XYZ file of N, CA and C in Angstrom:
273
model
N 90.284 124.041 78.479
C 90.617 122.683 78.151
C 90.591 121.848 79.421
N 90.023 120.621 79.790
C 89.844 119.748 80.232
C 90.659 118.786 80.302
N 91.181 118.366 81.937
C 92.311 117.309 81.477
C 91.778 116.106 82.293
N 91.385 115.116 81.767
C 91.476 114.125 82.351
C 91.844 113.148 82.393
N 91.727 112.357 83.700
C 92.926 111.406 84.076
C 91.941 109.973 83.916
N 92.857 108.754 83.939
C 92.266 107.679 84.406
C 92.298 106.824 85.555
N 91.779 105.852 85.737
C 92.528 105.541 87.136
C 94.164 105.080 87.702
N 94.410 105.073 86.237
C 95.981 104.253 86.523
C 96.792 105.681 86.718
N 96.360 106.648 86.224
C 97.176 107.624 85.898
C 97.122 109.061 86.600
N 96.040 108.736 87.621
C 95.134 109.998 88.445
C 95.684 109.834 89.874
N 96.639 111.215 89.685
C 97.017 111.642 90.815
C 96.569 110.923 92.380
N 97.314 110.630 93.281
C 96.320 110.712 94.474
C 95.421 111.476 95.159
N 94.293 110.560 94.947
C 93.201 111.662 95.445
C 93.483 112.347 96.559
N 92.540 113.259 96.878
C 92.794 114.325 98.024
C 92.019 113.202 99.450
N 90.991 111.812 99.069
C 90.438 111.539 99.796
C 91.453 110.678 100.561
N 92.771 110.128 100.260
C 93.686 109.997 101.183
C 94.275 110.516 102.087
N 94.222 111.500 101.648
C 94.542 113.184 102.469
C 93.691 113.064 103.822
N 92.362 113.186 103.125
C 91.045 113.175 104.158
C 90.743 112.229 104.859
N 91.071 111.075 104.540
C 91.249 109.150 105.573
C 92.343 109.835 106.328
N 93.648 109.804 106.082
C 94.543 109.995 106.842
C 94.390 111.270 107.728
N 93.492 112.459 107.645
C 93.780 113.439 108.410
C 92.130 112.483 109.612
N 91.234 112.391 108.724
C 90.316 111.346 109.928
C 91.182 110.612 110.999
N 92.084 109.354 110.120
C 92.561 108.487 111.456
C 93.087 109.101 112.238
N 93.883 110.019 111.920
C 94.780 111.329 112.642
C 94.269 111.681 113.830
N 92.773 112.042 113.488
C 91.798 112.742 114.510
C 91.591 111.656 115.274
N 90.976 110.543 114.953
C 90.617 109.953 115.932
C 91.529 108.994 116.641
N 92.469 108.786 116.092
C 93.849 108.849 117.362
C 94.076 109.771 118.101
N 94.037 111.148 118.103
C 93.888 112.028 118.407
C 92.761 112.060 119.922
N 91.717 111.209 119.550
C 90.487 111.621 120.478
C 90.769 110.073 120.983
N 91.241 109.094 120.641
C 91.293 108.020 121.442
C 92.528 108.519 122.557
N 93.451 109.075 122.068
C 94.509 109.750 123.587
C 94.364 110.556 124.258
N 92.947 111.516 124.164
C 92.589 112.132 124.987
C 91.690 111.405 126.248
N 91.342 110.220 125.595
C 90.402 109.511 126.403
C 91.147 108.835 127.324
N 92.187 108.688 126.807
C 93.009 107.466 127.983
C 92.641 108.102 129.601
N 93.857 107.333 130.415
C 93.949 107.973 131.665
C 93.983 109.431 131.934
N 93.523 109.989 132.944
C 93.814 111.609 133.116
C 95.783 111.597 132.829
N 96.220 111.491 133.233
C 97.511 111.645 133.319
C 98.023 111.380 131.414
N 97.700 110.361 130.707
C 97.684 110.511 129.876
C 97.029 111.553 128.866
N 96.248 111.824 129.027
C 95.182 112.834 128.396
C 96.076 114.280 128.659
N 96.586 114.295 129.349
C 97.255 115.865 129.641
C 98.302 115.093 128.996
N 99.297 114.620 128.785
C 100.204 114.475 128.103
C 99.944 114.498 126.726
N 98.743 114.313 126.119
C 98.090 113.339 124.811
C 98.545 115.088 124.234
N 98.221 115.716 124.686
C 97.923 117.474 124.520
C 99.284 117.728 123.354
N 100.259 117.464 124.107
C 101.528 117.854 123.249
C 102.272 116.741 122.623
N 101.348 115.406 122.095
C 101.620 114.791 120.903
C 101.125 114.793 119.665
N 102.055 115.257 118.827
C 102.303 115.044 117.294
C 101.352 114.313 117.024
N 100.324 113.879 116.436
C 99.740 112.522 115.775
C 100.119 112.908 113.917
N 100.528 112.135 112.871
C 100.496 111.943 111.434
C 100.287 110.383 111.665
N 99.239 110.643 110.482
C 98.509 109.708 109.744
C 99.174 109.232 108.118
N 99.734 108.237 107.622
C 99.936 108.029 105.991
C 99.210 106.915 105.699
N 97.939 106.474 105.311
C 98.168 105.182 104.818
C 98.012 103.860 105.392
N 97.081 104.529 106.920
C 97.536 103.659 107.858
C 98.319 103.475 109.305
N 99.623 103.425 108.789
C 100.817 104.067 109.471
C 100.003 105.646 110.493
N 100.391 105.671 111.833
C 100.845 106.232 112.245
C 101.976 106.928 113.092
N 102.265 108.189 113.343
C 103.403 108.459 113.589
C 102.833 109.456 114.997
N 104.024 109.220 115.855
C 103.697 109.857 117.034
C 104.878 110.383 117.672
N 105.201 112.187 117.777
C 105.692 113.002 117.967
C 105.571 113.403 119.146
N 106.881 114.085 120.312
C 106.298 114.695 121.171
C 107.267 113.666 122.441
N 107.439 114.340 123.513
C 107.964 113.862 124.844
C 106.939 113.673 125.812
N 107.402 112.488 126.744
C 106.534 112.101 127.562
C 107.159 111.773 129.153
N 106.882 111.494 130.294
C 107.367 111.804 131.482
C 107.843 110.210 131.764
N 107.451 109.327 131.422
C 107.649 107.940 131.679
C 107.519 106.712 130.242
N 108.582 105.657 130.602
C 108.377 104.906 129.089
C 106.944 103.800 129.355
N 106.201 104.006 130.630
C 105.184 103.507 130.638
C 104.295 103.996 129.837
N 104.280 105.576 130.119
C 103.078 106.231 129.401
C 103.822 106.379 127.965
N 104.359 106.061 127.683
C 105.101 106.073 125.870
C 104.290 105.062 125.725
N 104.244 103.616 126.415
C 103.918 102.552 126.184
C 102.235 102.136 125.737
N 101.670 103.065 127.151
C 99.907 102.907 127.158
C 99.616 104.026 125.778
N 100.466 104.896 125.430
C 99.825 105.761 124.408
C 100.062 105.434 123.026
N 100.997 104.739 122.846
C 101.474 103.457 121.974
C 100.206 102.749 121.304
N 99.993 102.182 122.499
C 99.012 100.781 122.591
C 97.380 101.699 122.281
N 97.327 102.584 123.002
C 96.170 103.428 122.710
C 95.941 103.769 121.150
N 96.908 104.232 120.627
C 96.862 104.490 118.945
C 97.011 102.968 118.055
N 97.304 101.813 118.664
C 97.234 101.059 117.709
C 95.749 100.347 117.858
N 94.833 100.444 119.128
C 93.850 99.973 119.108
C 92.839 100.713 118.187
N 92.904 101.842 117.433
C 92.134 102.645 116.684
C 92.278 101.865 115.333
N 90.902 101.399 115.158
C 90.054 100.657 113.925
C 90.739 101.884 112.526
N 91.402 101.011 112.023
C 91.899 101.551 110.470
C 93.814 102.104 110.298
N 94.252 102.135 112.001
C 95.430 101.749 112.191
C 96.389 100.570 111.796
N 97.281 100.543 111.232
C 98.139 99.531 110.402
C 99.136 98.835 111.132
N 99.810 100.344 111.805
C 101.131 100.203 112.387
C 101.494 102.109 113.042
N 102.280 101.806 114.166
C 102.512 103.034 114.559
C 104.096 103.064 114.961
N 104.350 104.047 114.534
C 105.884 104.442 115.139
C 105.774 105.224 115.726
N 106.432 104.703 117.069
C 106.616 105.810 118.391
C 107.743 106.230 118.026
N 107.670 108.027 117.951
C 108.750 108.491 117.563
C 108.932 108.908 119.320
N 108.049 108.485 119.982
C 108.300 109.792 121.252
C 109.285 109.474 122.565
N 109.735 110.617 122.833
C 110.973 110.693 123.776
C 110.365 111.011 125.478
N 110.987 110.384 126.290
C 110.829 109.952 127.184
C 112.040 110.943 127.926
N 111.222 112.046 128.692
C 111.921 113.048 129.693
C 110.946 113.393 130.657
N 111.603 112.986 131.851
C 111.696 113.059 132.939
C 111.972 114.715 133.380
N 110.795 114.636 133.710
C 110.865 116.486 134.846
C 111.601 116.651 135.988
């Protein structure tokens, strides 16, 4: 048996899934690009994608570089809004 849906009534597609794990990535590859110093930090941030929205996980050595990696993920084409979740510790 066959179930189908319509559009009002059809689950979210999986291709939201797949936009959001894309922007993901290429936030992802836009913070590797930044500065060297950033780029080694970029390593052990979190990136989630919803909708737009991104979210950014993970500690960083200065609230400058919170700041440029910030600014780095909101310049990525299909970005909405980003919440810096990230914490700022000092070695």
């Amino acid at each position: 048996m066959a179930l189908a849906y319509d559009s009002a009534t059809a689950p979210p597609a999986a291709a939201s899934t797949e936009a959001d794990q894309k922007l993901a990535d290429q936030v992802r590859t836009a913070l590797g690009g930044t500065a060297e110093a950033n780029a080694e930090a970029a390593k052990s941030i979190q990136v989630a994608a919803s909708s737009g929205t991104i979210t950014l996980k993970g500690s960083v050595k200065t609230e400058e570089e919170k700041t440029r990696i910030e600014t780095a993920a909101k310049a990525v084409p299909g970005v909405s809004k980003v919440e810096n979740q990230l914490e700022v510790k000092a070695e």
